Structure formats: structure tokens, C-alpha cells
Coordinates of C-alpha atoms in Angstrom, one line a residue:
Chain A
M20 CA -176.7 -72.7 43.5
A21 CA -179.7 -70.7 42.0
V22 CA -180.6 -68.0 39.5
L23 CA -182.8 -65.0 40.4
A24 CA -185.1 -63.4 37.8
L25 CA -186.9 -60.2 37.8
D26 CA -189.3 -58.6 35.4
T27 CA -190.9 -55.1 35.9
S28 CA -192.0 -54.8 32.3
A29 CA -195.7 -55.1 33.3
A30 CA -196.3 -55.7 36.9
V31 CA -193.6 -57.1 39.1
A32 CA -192.6 -60.7 38.8
V33 CA -189.8 -62.4 40.8
S34 CA -188.7 -66.0 40.6
L35 CA -185.9 -68.1 42.0
V36 CA -184.8 -71.2 40.0
D37 CA -182.2 -73.7 40.5
E38 CA -179.5 -74.6 37.8
D39 CA -181.8 -76.7 36.0
G40 CA -184.6 -74.2 35.7
A41 CA -186.7 -75.9 38.3
R42 CA -188.6 -73.3 40.4
L43 CA -187.7 -72.8 43.9
A44 CA -189.8 -69.9 44.9
S45 CA -191.7 -67.1 43.0
R46 CA -193.8 -64.0 43.7
T47 CA -195.9 -61.5 41.8
S48 CA -197.3 -58.2 42.6
D49 CA -200.0 -56.5 40.5
E50 CA -198.7 -52.9 41.3
R51 CA -198.3 -51.1 38.1
R52 CA -196.9 -47.8 39.3
R53 CA -195.1 -48.9 42.5
H54 CA -192.3 -51.1 41.1
A55 CA -189.7 -49.5 43.1
E56 CA -191.7 -50.3 46.4
S57 CA -192.7 -53.8 45.4
L58 CA -189.7 -55.4 43.9
A59 CA -187.0 -55.5 46.8
P60 CA -189.3 -56.9 49.3
L61 CA -190.5 -59.7 46.9
I62 CA -186.8 -60.6 46.2
E63 CA -186.2 -61.0 50.0
E64 CA -189.3 -63.2 50.1
V65 CA -188.1 -65.5 47.5
L66 CA -184.8 -65.9 48.9
A67 CA -185.9 -66.5 52.4
E68 CA -188.7 -69.1 51.3
A69 CA -186.1 -70.9 49.3
G70 CA -183.4 -70.6 52.1
V71 CA -180.9 -69.3 49.5
E72 CA -178.5 -66.4 50.5
P73 CA -177.7 -63.8 47.9
S74 CA -174.1 -65.5 47.8
G75 CA -175.9 -68.6 46.5
L76 CA -176.8 -66.9 43.3
T77 CA -174.9 -67.6 40.1
A78 CA -176.7 -64.9 37.9
V79 CA -179.3 -62.3 38.1
V80 CA -181.8 -62.2 35.3
A81 CA -183.8 -59.1 34.3
G82 CA -186.6 -58.5 31.8
T83 CA -185.5 -56.0 29.5
G84 CA -188.8 -55.0 28.1
P85 CA -189.9 -53.3 25.9
A86 CA -191.9 -51.5 28.6
P87 CA -192.8 -48.1 30.3
F88 CA -189.5 -46.6 31.3
T89 CA -189.7 -46.1 35.0
G90 CA -190.9 -49.5 36.0
L91 CA -188.4 -51.1 33.5
R92 CA -185.5 -49.3 35.0
V93 CA -186.4 -50.4 38.4
G94 CA -185.8 -54.0 37.4
L95 CA -182.7 -53.4 35.4
V96 CA -180.9 -51.2 38.0
T97 CA -181.9 -53.6 40.7
A98 CA -180.5 -56.7 38.9
R99 CA -177.4 -54.9 37.8
T100 CA -176.6 -53.7 41.2
L101 CA -177.4 -57.1 42.9
A102 CA -175.2 -58.8 40.4
L103 CA -172.4 -56.4 41.1
T104 CA -172.9 -56.8 44.8
I105 CA -172.4 -60.5 44.9
G106 CA -170.1 -60.7 41.9
V107 CA -172.1 -62.6 39.3
P108 CA -173.2 -61.7 35.6
V109 CA -176.5 -60.0 35.0
L110 CA -178.4 -61.5 32.1
G111 CA -181.0 -59.6 30.1
V112 CA -183.8 -61.3 28.4
P113 CA -186.4 -59.4 26.3
S114 CA -189.7 -59.6 28.3
L115 CA -191.7 -60.4 25.2
D116 CA -189.4 -63.4 24.4
A117 CA -190.7 -64.9 27.8
L118 CA -194.3 -64.2 27.0
A119 CA -194.0 -65.9 23.5
V120 CA -192.3 -69.0 25.0
Q121 CA -195.0 -69.0 27.8
A122 CA -197.8 -68.9 25.0
V123 CA -196.2 -72.2 23.4
S124 CA -196.7 -74.2 26.7
D125 CA -199.7 -72.6 27.8
L126 CA -201.6 -72.9 24.5
G127 CA -199.9 -76.1 23.3
L128 CA -198.8 -74.4 20.0
R129 CA -197.0 -76.6 17.5
S130 CA -193.9 -76.0 15.3
G131 CA -194.6 -73.4 12.6
A132 CA -197.4 -71.6 14.6
E133 CA -196.8 -68.0 15.0
I134 CA -197.1 -65.7 17.9
L135 CA -197.9 -62.0 18.2
A136 CA -196.7 -61.1 21.7
T137 CA -197.8 -57.6 23.1
S138 CA -197.7 -55.4 26.0
D139 CA -199.0 -52.1 27.1
A140 CA -197.0 -49.0 25.9
R141 CA -199.5 -46.5 27.1
R142 CA -200.3 -43.6 25.0
K143 CA -202.7 -45.8 22.8
E144 CA -199.9 -48.0 21.6
V145 CA -198.5 -51.4 22.2
Y146 CA -195.2 -53.0 22.4
W147 CA -195.0 -56.0 20.1
A148 CA -193.0 -58.8 18.5
R149 CA -193.7 -61.6 16.3
Y150 CA -192.3 -65.2 16.8
R151 CA -192.4 -68.6 15.1
V152 CA -192.4 -71.9 17.0
I153 CA -189.4 -73.9 16.3
S154 CA -190.0 -76.5 19.0
H155 CA -192.4 -77.3 21.5
E156 CA -189.8 -78.4 23.9
G157 CA -186.1 -77.7 23.9
P158 CA -183.5 -77.7 26.6
H159 CA -184.6 -77.3 30.2
G160 CA -188.1 -77.9 28.9
V161 CA -188.1 -74.5 27.3
P162 CA -190.0 -74.3 24.0
V163 CA -187.8 -72.7 21.2
V164 CA -189.1 -69.8 19.4
E165 CA -187.6 -67.5 16.7
R166 CA -188.2 -63.8 16.6
L167 CA -189.5 -62.9 13.0
A168 CA -190.1 -59.1 13.7
G169 CA -190.1 -56.5 16.3
P170 CA -189.9 -55.5 19.0
D171 CA -191.5 -52.3 18.0
V172 CA -194.1 -49.8 19.3
D173 CA -197.2 -48.8 17.3
R174 CA -200.9 -48.3 17.4
A175 CA -202.8 -51.4 17.9
G176 CA -204.7 -50.9 14.6
F177 CA -201.4 -50.6 12.7
V178 CA -200.0 -53.7 14.3
A179 CA -203.1 -55.6 13.4
Q180 CA -203.0 -54.3 9.7
A181 CA -199.4 -55.4 9.4
Q182 CA -199.4 -58.5 11.3
L183 CA -203.0 -60.0 11.2
A184 CA -204.3 -59.0 7.7
A185 CA -204.1 -62.4 6.2
P186 CA -203.0 -65.9 7.3
D187 CA -199.4 -65.8 6.1
T188 CA -197.8 -68.2 8.3
E189 CA -196.4 -71.7 7.5
D190 CA -199.4 -73.5 8.9
G191 CA -201.8 -71.2 7.1
Q192 CA -203.1 -69.7 10.3
L193 CA -203.1 -66.1 11.8
P194 CA -200.6 -65.6 14.5
V195 CA -202.0 -66.1 17.9
V196 CA -202.2 -62.9 19.9
V197 CA -201.0 -63.1 23.5
G198 CA -200.2 -60.3 26.2
E199 CA -202.1 -57.7 28.0
G200 CA -201.1 -55.1 25.5
A201 CA -203.7 -56.5 23.1
M202 CA -206.3 -57.0 25.8
L203 CA -206.6 -53.2 25.8
Y204 CA -207.5 -53.1 22.1
P205 CA -209.8 -56.3 21.5
E206 CA -211.4 -54.6 18.4
F207 CA -207.9 -54.9 16.6
L208 CA -206.1 -57.5 18.5
P209 CA -208.3 -60.5 19.6
V210 CA -206.4 -62.4 22.4
A211 CA -206.4 -66.0 22.4
D212 CA -208.4 -67.8 25.2
D213 CA -206.2 -68.8 28.0
A214 CA -203.2 -66.8 26.6
P215 CA -200.6 -65.5 29.0
L216 CA -200.8 -62.0 29.7
V217 CA -197.7 -60.9 31.5
P218 CA -194.3 -62.3 31.5
D219 CA -193.6 -65.2 34.0
A220 CA -190.2 -64.6 35.7
T221 CA -189.5 -68.4 35.9
V222 CA -189.7 -68.6 32.0
L223 CA -187.5 -65.6 32.0
A224 CA -185.1 -67.5 34.2
R225 CA -185.2 -70.6 32.2
L226 CA -184.6 -68.7 28.8
A227 CA -181.6 -67.0 30.4
L228 CA -180.2 -70.5 31.4
V229 CA -180.7 -71.8 28.0
R230 CA -178.9 -68.9 26.3
R231 CA -176.1 -69.1 29.0
E232 CA -175.4 -72.7 28.0
A233 CA -175.5 -71.6 24.2
D234 CA -172.9 -68.8 25.1
E235 CA -175.3 -66.1 23.7
E236 CA -174.8 -62.5 24.6
Q237 CA -177.4 -61.4 27.0
P238 CA -177.1 -57.6 27.4
A239 CA -179.1 -56.2 30.3
E240 CA -179.9 -53.1 28.3
P241 CA -183.5 -51.4 28.4
L242 CA -185.5 -51.9 25.2
Y243 CA -187.0 -48.2 25.3
L244 CA -188.0 -48.2 21.6
R245 CA -188.9 -44.4 22.3
R246 CA -186.8 -41.4 22.5
P247 CA -187.3 -39.2 25.6
D248 CA -190.2 -36.7 25.1
V249 CA -188.0 -33.6 24.4
H250 CA -187.0 -31.4 21.6
E251 CA -184.1 -29.1 21.4
P252 CA -185.2 -25.3 21.2
G253 CA -186.0 -24.5 17.7
R254 CA -186.3 -28.0 16.5
V255 CA -189.7 -29.8 15.7
P256 CA -190.4 -32.7 17.9
T257 CA -190.3 -35.7 15.9
G258 CA -192.0 -38.5 18.1
A259 CA -190.2 -41.0 16.1
T260 CA -189.3 -44.2 17.4
T261 CA -185.5 -45.4 17.7
G262 CA -184.4 -48.7 16.4
S263 CA -182.4 -49.6 19.5
G264 CA -182.6 -53.1 20.2
A265 CA -185.2 -53.7 17.5
T266 CA -183.2 -56.4 15.9
T267 CA -184.6 -59.8 14.6
G268 CA -183.0 -62.6 16.2
A269 CA -183.6 -66.1 17.5
A270 CA -185.2 -66.5 20.9
G271 CA -185.1 -69.7 22.9
G272 CA -182.7 -72.7 22.6
V273 CA -181.4 -72.2 19.2
A274 CA -179.6 -69.3 17.6
Chain B
M26 CA -163.8 -50.0 67.3
A27 CA -163.9 -48.0 64.1
E28 CA -167.1 -45.9 63.1
P29 CA -169.5 -47.6 60.5
L30 CA -168.5 -47.2 56.8
V31 CA -171.5 -45.8 55.0
L32 CA -172.0 -45.8 51.3
G33 CA -174.2 -42.9 50.2
I34 CA -176.1 -42.7 46.8
E35 CA -177.6 -39.5 45.4
T36 CA -179.9 -39.4 42.2
S37 CA -182.4 -36.7 43.0
C38 CA -181.8 -34.7 39.8
D39 CA -179.0 -34.9 37.1
E40 CA -176.0 -36.0 39.1
T41 CA -175.4 -39.7 39.9
G42 CA -173.3 -39.5 43.1
V43 CA -171.8 -42.4 45.1
A44 CA -169.7 -41.8 48.2
L45 CA -168.1 -43.4 51.1
V46 CA -168.0 -41.9 54.7
R47 CA -166.6 -43.2 57.9
G48 CA -167.8 -41.1 60.8
N49 CA -167.3 -37.6 59.5
E50 CA -164.5 -38.5 57.2
L51 CA -165.1 -38.5 53.5
L52 CA -163.2 -41.5 51.8
V53 CA -164.3 -40.9 48.3
D54 CA -167.0 -39.1 46.3
A55 CA -167.6 -40.2 42.8
V56 CA -169.9 -38.2 40.5
A57 CA -171.2 -38.7 36.9
S58 CA -173.4 -35.9 35.5
S59 CA -175.8 -35.7 32.6
M60 CA -175.8 -31.9 32.6
E61 CA -174.3 -31.7 29.1
E62 CA -177.1 -33.6 27.6
H63 CA -179.6 -31.3 29.3
A64 CA -177.8 -28.1 28.2
R65 CA -178.9 -28.8 24.8
Y66 CA -182.5 -28.6 25.9
G67 CA -182.2 -25.6 28.1
G68 CA -183.5 -27.4 31.3
I69 CA -183.3 -30.7 33.1
I70 CA -185.4 -33.3 31.2
P71 CA -186.4 -36.0 33.8
E72 CA -186.5 -38.9 31.3
V73 CA -182.9 -38.0 29.9
A74 CA -181.6 -37.7 33.5
S75 CA -183.2 -41.2 34.4
R76 CA -181.7 -42.9 31.4
A77 CA -178.2 -41.4 32.3
H78 CA -178.6 -42.5 35.9
L79 CA -179.3 -46.2 35.0
E80 CA -176.2 -46.2 32.7
A81 CA -173.9 -44.3 35.3
M82 CA -174.9 -46.2 38.4
I83 CA -172.7 -49.4 38.2
P84 CA -169.7 -47.4 36.7
T85 CA -170.0 -44.7 39.6
I86 CA -170.4 -47.2 42.4
Q87 CA -167.2 -49.1 40.9
K88 CA -165.3 -45.8 40.8
A89 CA -166.0 -45.0 44.3
L90 CA -165.0 -48.4 45.5
G91 CA -161.8 -48.3 43.4
D92 CA -160.6 -44.9 44.2
A93 CA -161.1 -45.6 47.9
D94 CA -159.7 -49.2 47.6
V95 CA -162.7 -50.4 49.5
D96 CA -164.3 -53.8 49.0
L97 CA -168.1 -53.9 49.1
S98 CA -168.1 -56.4 51.8
E99 CA -166.6 -53.7 54.1
I100 CA -169.7 -51.5 53.9
D101 CA -171.8 -51.3 57.1
A102 CA -174.8 -49.3 55.9
V103 CA -176.3 -47.8 52.7
A104 CA -177.8 -44.5 52.6
V105 CA -179.9 -43.0 49.7
T106 CA -181.8 -39.9 48.8
A107 CA -185.5 -40.9 49.2
G108 CA -186.7 -37.3 48.3
P109 CA -187.3 -34.5 47.5
G110 CA -186.3 -34.5 43.8
L111 CA -187.6 -36.0 40.4
V112 CA -189.3 -39.2 40.7
G113 CA -187.5 -41.1 37.8
P114 CA -184.0 -40.2 38.9
L115 CA -184.9 -40.8 42.6
T116 CA -186.2 -44.3 41.7
I117 CA -183.0 -45.3 40.1
G118 CA -181.0 -44.5 43.2
A119 CA -183.5 -46.0 45.6
S120 CA -183.7 -49.3 43.7
A121 CA -179.9 -49.5 43.5
A122 CA -179.6 -49.1 47.3
K123 CA -182.1 -51.5 48.1
A124 CA -180.3 -54.1 45.8
L125 CA -177.0 -53.2 47.7
S126 CA -178.8 -53.6 51.0
I127 CA -180.1 -57.1 50.0
G128 CA -177.0 -58.2 48.5
L129 CA -174.8 -57.0 51.3
N130 CA -177.2 -57.9 54.0
K131 CA -176.7 -54.4 55.5
P132 CA -179.2 -51.9 56.8
L133 CA -180.8 -49.4 54.3
Y134 CA -181.4 -45.7 55.2
G135 CA -183.6 -43.5 53.0
V136 CA -182.6 -40.0 53.8
N137 CA -183.7 -36.5 52.9
H138 CA -181.7 -34.6 50.2
V139 CA -182.1 -31.0 51.5
I140 CA -181.0 -32.0 55.0
G141 CA -178.0 -33.8 53.4
H142 CA -177.0 -30.3 51.9
A143 CA -176.7 -29.1 55.6
C144 CA -175.1 -32.3 57.0
V145 CA -172.3 -32.3 54.4
D146 CA -170.6 -29.5 56.3
Q147 CA -169.9 -31.9 59.0
L148 CA -167.4 -33.6 56.8
V149 CA -165.5 -30.2 56.4
D150 CA -166.1 -28.3 59.6
G151 CA -166.8 -31.2 62.2
P152 CA -169.9 -31.7 64.2
L153 CA -172.5 -29.1 64.2
P154 CA -173.2 -27.3 67.5
E155 CA -176.3 -28.2 69.5
R156 CA -178.4 -25.9 67.5
A157 CA -177.6 -24.4 64.2
M158 CA -179.2 -22.7 61.3
A159 CA -179.0 -24.1 57.8
L160 CA -179.7 -22.3 54.7
V161 CA -180.0 -24.6 51.8
V162 CA -179.9 -22.9 48.3
S163 CA -179.8 -24.4 45.0
G164 CA -181.5 -24.6 41.7
G165 CA -184.2 -26.9 43.2
H166 CA -184.4 -25.5 46.8
S167 CA -184.4 -22.5 48.9
S168 CA -185.0 -23.3 52.4
L169 CA -184.3 -22.2 56.0
L170 CA -183.8 -25.0 58.5
M171 CA -183.3 -24.9 62.2
V172 CA -181.2 -27.8 63.1
D173 CA -181.3 -29.2 66.7
D174 CA -179.9 -32.5 65.8
I175 CA -179.1 -33.3 62.2
A176 CA -180.2 -36.9 62.5
T177 CA -183.3 -36.5 64.3
D178 CA -184.6 -33.0 64.9
V179 CA -184.8 -30.5 62.1
T180 CA -187.4 -27.7 61.8
E181 CA -188.4 -26.0 58.6
L182 CA -188.7 -22.3 59.3
G183 CA -189.3 -21.2 55.8
S184 CA -188.9 -22.1 52.1
T185 CA -189.3 -20.5 48.7
L186 CA -193.1 -20.0 47.7
D187 CA -192.1 -20.2 44.1
D188 CA -188.8 -20.3 42.3
A189 CA -185.7 -21.4 44.0
A190 CA -182.8 -18.9 44.2
G191 CA -180.6 -20.8 41.6
E192 CA -183.7 -21.2 39.4
A193 CA -184.3 -17.5 39.4
F194 CA -180.7 -16.8 38.5
D195 CA -181.1 -19.4 35.5
K196 CA -184.3 -17.5 34.4
V197 CA -182.7 -14.2 34.5
G198 CA -179.8 -15.6 32.8
R199 CA -182.1 -16.7 29.9
L200 CA -183.7 -13.3 29.8
L201 CA -180.4 -11.7 29.4
G202 CA -179.6 -14.2 26.5
L203 CA -177.0 -16.1 28.5
P204 CA -176.1 -19.9 27.9
Y205 CA -177.8 -22.4 30.1
P206 CA -177.4 -22.8 32.8
G207 CA -177.4 -19.0 33.3
G208 CA -176.7 -18.8 37.1
P209 CA -172.9 -18.9 37.0
H210 CA -173.0 -16.4 34.0
V211 CA -175.3 -13.9 35.8
D212 CA -173.0 -14.3 38.8
R213 CA -169.8 -13.6 36.6
L214 CA -171.4 -10.4 35.1
A215 CA -172.8 -9.1 38.4
R216 CA -169.3 -9.1 39.9
E217 CA -168.5 -6.2 37.4
G218 CA -171.9 -4.3 37.9
D219 CA -173.2 -1.8 40.3
P220 CA -175.4 -3.6 42.8
T221 CA -177.1 -0.3 43.7
A222 CA -177.8 0.7 40.1
I223 CA -181.4 -0.6 39.9
R224 CA -183.6 -1.1 43.1
F225 CA -185.3 -4.5 42.4
P226 CA -188.1 -5.6 44.8
R227 CA -187.3 -7.8 47.9
G228 CA -189.8 -10.5 48.2
L229 CA -192.0 -11.1 51.2
T230 CA -190.1 -8.4 53.1
A231 CA -193.2 -6.0 53.6
A232 CA -194.5 -5.6 57.1
K233 CA -197.7 -7.4 56.2
D234 CA -195.7 -10.5 55.3
Q235 CA -193.9 -10.9 58.6
A236 CA -196.7 -12.7 60.3
K237 CA -197.0 -15.6 58.0
H238 CA -193.9 -15.5 55.8
A239 CA -191.1 -14.1 58.0
Y240 CA -188.6 -16.8 56.8
D241 CA -190.4 -17.7 53.5
F242 CA -188.8 -16.6 50.2
S243 CA -190.3 -15.5 46.9
F244 CA -188.1 -14.8 43.8
S245 CA -190.8 -15.1 41.1
G246 CA -191.7 -11.4 41.5
L247 CA -188.1 -10.3 41.4
K248 CA -187.6 -12.3 38.2
T249 CA -190.7 -10.6 36.7
A250 CA -189.4 -7.1 37.8
V251 CA -186.1 -7.8 35.9
A252 CA -188.0 -9.0 32.9
R253 CA -190.3 -5.8 33.0
W254 CA -187.2 -3.5 33.4
V255 CA -185.2 -5.1 30.5
E256 CA -188.4 -4.9 28.4
A257 CA -189.1 -1.3 29.1
R258 CA -185.4 -0.4 28.2
T259 CA -185.6 -2.5 25.0
D260 CA -188.9 -1.0 23.9
A261 CA -187.4 2.6 24.5
G262 CA -184.6 1.6 22.1
Q263 CA -182.0 1.7 25.0
A264 CA -179.0 -0.6 25.5
I265 CA -179.2 -2.9 28.6
P266 CA -176.5 -2.5 31.2
V267 CA -176.4 -6.2 31.7
H268 CA -173.6 -5.9 34.4
D269 CA -175.7 -3.5 36.4
V270 CA -178.9 -5.5 35.9
A271 CA -177.1 -8.8 36.9
A272 CA -175.6 -7.1 39.9
S273 CA -178.6 -5.5 41.1
F274 CA -180.6 -8.7 40.7
A275 CA -178.0 -10.7 42.6
E276 CA -178.0 -7.9 45.4
A277 CA -181.8 -8.3 45.8
V278 CA -181.4 -12.2 46.1
A279 CA -178.5 -12.1 48.5
D280 CA -180.1 -9.3 50.5
V281 CA -183.3 -11.3 51.2
L282 CA -181.5 -14.6 51.8
T283 CA -179.1 -13.2 54.4
A284 CA -181.4 -10.7 56.0
K285 CA -184.1 -13.3 56.8
T286 CA -181.5 -16.0 57.8
I287 CA -179.8 -13.6 60.3
A288 CA -183.1 -12.4 61.6
A289 CA -184.0 -16.1 62.3
C290 CA -180.6 -16.7 64.0
H291 CA -181.4 -13.7 66.2
K292 CA -184.9 -14.9 67.1
H293 CA -183.8 -18.3 68.0
G294 CA -180.6 -17.6 69.8
V295 CA -178.5 -19.4 67.1
D296 CA -174.7 -18.5 66.5
T297 CA -173.8 -21.0 63.8
L298 CA -175.0 -20.8 60.2
V299 CA -174.4 -23.3 57.6
I300 CA -175.0 -22.5 54.0
G301 CA -175.2 -25.4 51.7
G302 CA -176.6 -26.4 48.2
G303 CA -175.1 -25.5 44.8
F304 CA -176.2 -21.7 44.8
S305 CA -173.8 -21.3 47.9
A306 CA -171.2 -20.8 45.2
N307 CA -172.9 -17.3 44.4
S308 CA -170.4 -14.6 45.0
Q309 CA -172.8 -11.9 46.2
L310 CA -174.4 -14.5 48.6
R311 CA -171.0 -15.5 50.0
E312 CA -169.8 -11.9 50.5
M313 CA -173.0 -10.6 52.1
A314 CA -173.4 -13.6 54.3
A315 CA -169.7 -13.1 55.5
K316 CA -170.1 -9.6 56.2
R317 CA -173.6 -9.7 57.9
C318 CA -172.5 -12.9 59.9
A319 CA -169.5 -11.1 61.1
E320 CA -171.3 -8.1 62.2
A321 CA -173.8 -10.3 64.1
G322 CA -171.3 -12.6 65.6
I323 CA -172.5 -15.7 63.9
D324 CA -170.1 -18.4 62.9
L325 CA -170.6 -19.0 59.2
R326 CA -169.8 -22.4 57.7
I327 CA -169.9 -22.7 53.9
P328 CA -168.3 -25.9 52.7
P329 CA -166.1 -25.9 49.5
I330 CA -168.3 -25.9 46.4
R331 CA -167.5 -29.4 45.4
Y332 CA -169.4 -30.5 48.6
C333 CA -172.2 -28.1 47.9
T334 CA -173.4 -29.3 44.5
D335 CA -175.4 -32.6 44.6
N336 CA -173.2 -35.5 45.5
G337 CA -173.1 -38.8 47.2
A338 CA -171.0 -37.3 50.1
M339 CA -173.9 -35.3 51.6
I340 CA -176.1 -38.5 51.6
A341 CA -173.2 -40.9 53.1
A342 CA -172.7 -38.0 55.6
L343 CA -176.4 -37.9 56.7
G344 CA -176.3 -41.7 56.6
S345 CA -173.4 -41.7 58.9
A346 CA -175.1 -39.3 61.3
V347 CA -178.3 -41.3 61.6
V348 CA -176.4 -44.6 62.0
R349 CA -174.5 -43.0 64.9
A350 CA -177.8 -41.7 66.5
G351 CA -179.2 -45.1 66.4
V352 CA -182.0 -44.3 63.9
A353 CA -184.0 -47.4 62.9
P354 CA -183.2 -48.5 59.3
S355 CA -185.7 -48.1 56.5
S356 CA -187.7 -50.9 55.2
L357 CA -187.2 -52.3 51.8
D358 CA -190.6 -51.1 50.6
I359 CA -189.9 -47.4 51.1
P360 CA -191.3 -45.2 48.4
V361 CA -189.4 -42.2 47.0
D362 CA -191.1 -38.9 47.7
S363 CA -190.7 -36.0 45.2
S364 CA -192.0 -33.5 47.8
M365 CA -190.6 -34.9 50.9
P366 CA -191.2 -32.6 53.9
L367 CA -188.1 -31.0 55.2
T368 CA -188.9 -32.2 58.7
T369 CA -188.5 -35.8 57.5
I370 CA -184.9 -36.7 57.9
T371 CA -185.2 -40.4 57.3
V372 CA -188.0 -42.6 56.0

């Protein structure tokens, strides 16, 4: 039995893990504007490599962003439909949660350290969320982090001002900046050396397993964080962001 | 041996459609629409439509299966609109279809939306004859197709060079101050007006257009002519005879569409005409096509309106036709194509 995880919040990442979170097969594609073409063949490839039939899946996990809309939806509708087809639950994990958890492992962060996880929101903005490390290693070897703020979408300069102005963490350090959103704005958001840049689908799968065991709700709903670019005739366009999904909550092994 | 059961998915614009077809029999046709959301904005907003498609996809698949009392495991093939249409909405349907194909281990067929509008008639009137003409008219398309084999051989004789017929109706509706979408309102007013009251221009019907655009359409000039006429009346402080304007405009559209289509039937020796697409609901078009086809000895086939608007049935019908014809399935990496050529039946 296995769990399939997909993330289309940045590029395309697909991973198949067993029930303990051990990776069976994974694929990534760097295509940023061809998610709909890339994703399905990669799913077939990981299933074939691991010799797992779709009927051998117990859940399908999708990264819920936040992310540019069209690519994000490719992952969500694929995960939801595949899950429906084989009669298993679809589990949603915010993609920035996976990025933060990866950062703990990749950078060897300790309890109390904080992470500013970012992704490219285009239009000169970044999606971001801030996390605190609770434990370096939790169930399934997944670091436990707690989301302190975000996810939200703002200009990099504004995020830097609000989140990186002064060392205000428990350990007296600035949050560690990770993710490719920040890579675009090094003048505001200096990315840590060796920091993870895009979500790893294997980590996404493990997070979903941990949360499933903890009976957490895992809605596979898109974190758009922006309204569609429209305005009703006679009304001024607002450009305001919505608060949808922008709740603070625990991410990782503890609620 | 029963014919294959084909599930069809349509998401090229604002309707999420899922249908099941076996052979030429429609088992179920489920549709969710985001039109009410778009009415607020006076037009289709692709991002609003895309979000609605994502939310509607699973419930619409479930409704189709439930209403037909069919289990997913019974499905033999999955067909989906690969284009033409809006990229964001198309992407949702294509991704869902690919997931179904993987999950069920059944072949995928990416098919052409416009050809689906012609093919859906087979569910109502049975197989098309060896050669038929198809006029597909809607808010997004106005195309004249010669169909030698709906699954493998379609020729595009002509298309609109600018606005689609339904789009021109919506725009005239707007300039007459009617609610969105204006098309049905213009149609309603036109039924009470005098179609000969105003002589509006017939696009691309001049002798000089016959060489290159014999079967192409243009409704942008007509729309402008209506706007000018209304403007001149308004400037002169005169009341606008909206019924007559609507009737004369509708007459011009129906006249051009039917005249060119029947000329094409004569030219190519075709005696069956299918009219499909949402604009086939238009009263003037139906009346004039019926009259002119009867005079010309052409068998006119217009499916009931619920088959003519965007729906999964048309895609399942075309999927069924291509499966029967033994066309090779699509690969899982097919793209969606917002401007898919009308000679491309499957990708």
C-alpha cells in the first residue's frame, strides 16, 4: 500500500511513498508553464517504477499552495479525480509547510529557530509564511514546525520589513529565508545557503501521513490568496487579497 | 458485445459538463454552470470560470455516475475537450480526464469542442450520412464544416473572421441596454419586430469577397452598423424602435449564415445540414434555415437546445465516434490548445 503526493505550486513534483513514509519513487519536472502536460506522465512513471497499481494507493496528497492559479489547480483537480477514481481520500497539505519542514532537515535547524518560507507569486510579489521549529525530528522522521504567520502574499520589501527587521525569535536570530520566491528578491530576502527552493513531494507525503495519523483535517482546497482580476461594472477594482486559508496553525506532527 | 461506454468531459468555457454515451445512446448528461457569477461582470471571466470548474468537477462526475447508476469501473474510455476554448478552464477538464485515465487504466481521447457540437446530433438523429455540412454557431464560434467522417475527416470551409454570431448578439444586446447575456433578449425582441425595417449590411457577401471568403463570416461590421444607426437616432432625439432594430439585425445574421451554408451544400453536393452550438437556439436562424433547406431539398438536423449548448454529451458522443473508428488514443502529455484547428478532431 502506498501514498501518492503531487505538488504543482512551483514546478511539478511527484512522489510515491509507503505507509511509513519511505520513498518508493519520485519525479520532478522544471516546467513552470506546462503543469497540465507534465504531471500525468510523471504519475504514471512513479507508479510503474515502484510497481504499484492505482488500486494500491490509500490516499492521494496534493500541495495546496499558495501558488499561481492555473498550475495549482492542475495538481488539485488531478489529485481529487484520481482519489475519486480509486475511492480513497484526497489530502491537502500547504506547499509552504513542506518547504519549511524540508528546511529544518536540509539546514539542520534547531528547536526555536524560525523559518520564512517563500514562493513566487509573480506580479512582483511573493507568497510567504513564517514558522517556528518545534522539534528536529518527529513521527516518520518528519521535523515538527508550527506556523506563526501567513500564508499571505505581499511585495518582498514589505515582507522583509515585517518579518526580518529585527531578530525577534526565541534564539535571538533572524528567521532563515528559504524558497525560490525569495531568490527573485535577494536585495530584500537573502536566501540561506543550501536552502530548499521548491517543495519536495516526498516531504509533502510524509506530512500528510503524520497529520492523517493525528486525525487532522486536510482539506484539498486551493490557497489562492488573491481574488480573480475582475471588477463589477461601475465598481472600483480593489486588488485586495482575501483571507481565505490564511489561518495560523500548527504544521507538522503536533496540533 | 455492447458498444464501449465513454465518459465525456467538457470545460472549454463556463459550463462543467460530464456525460456518458454508449454507441449513439446518451445515458446521462450532467452540467454545472458558473454563468450566474459571470452575469455580474457582463462577460465570461476566465479565472472565475476556472475556479468554478475546479469546485464543480468532482460533484458533476458523481452526479453523472449516480443518475446513470453507472460505476466508474464500467467506463471503457475517457474523452475530453482539448480545445478550442479558454486555457484555464480547458486545463481543469484535461487534468481530470488524465487522472481518470490513469486511475481506471482506460484510454484517453482529447477531442475538438467545435466538432463535438456537430457530432452531438448523432445522439438525436442517428449516424450522419457519408458527407454532411455542419454549421456550428455559438457565443465563441461560427464555423462551417464539411464532415466526410466525423471521427477522421472534417474540412473547415469557413469561420468568422471577427465576432462569433452569438457574441454579436450579446454586443447588440448591450448597446440596446439589455441584460447580459443579451443574445436571448435580442432574439425575443426581434420576434416582435419588422425584419425588413432597416437594411443592415451582410458581411463578406460582396462579389470581391467570393474568391477568398465565400464561406467565411464577419459580424463586427454589422454590429458597428447597428451601433451607428442607434447613435444617429439618439443624436436626432428620436426614439429607438428596439423591436425593429433587433429584428433587422437578427435577419442580417440569419441571412448570411444560411445563404453561405446552403451555397456550400450546393457546391459540394451535400444534402444534409447539421446546425449545432448554443446560437442554434436563435429563432430567426431556425426559421430561415428550415425554409431555405426545404426549398433546396436539404435535410436539416438541429438537435434540441439542451444538446446545443456546451455539455459533456457532445464530447462523449465524439469520443464514442472516434473509439468506434479505431482512432489511436491520446497520450497523457497532450496539451490543451485554445485555438485548436477545426480540422483536428483528436490530439
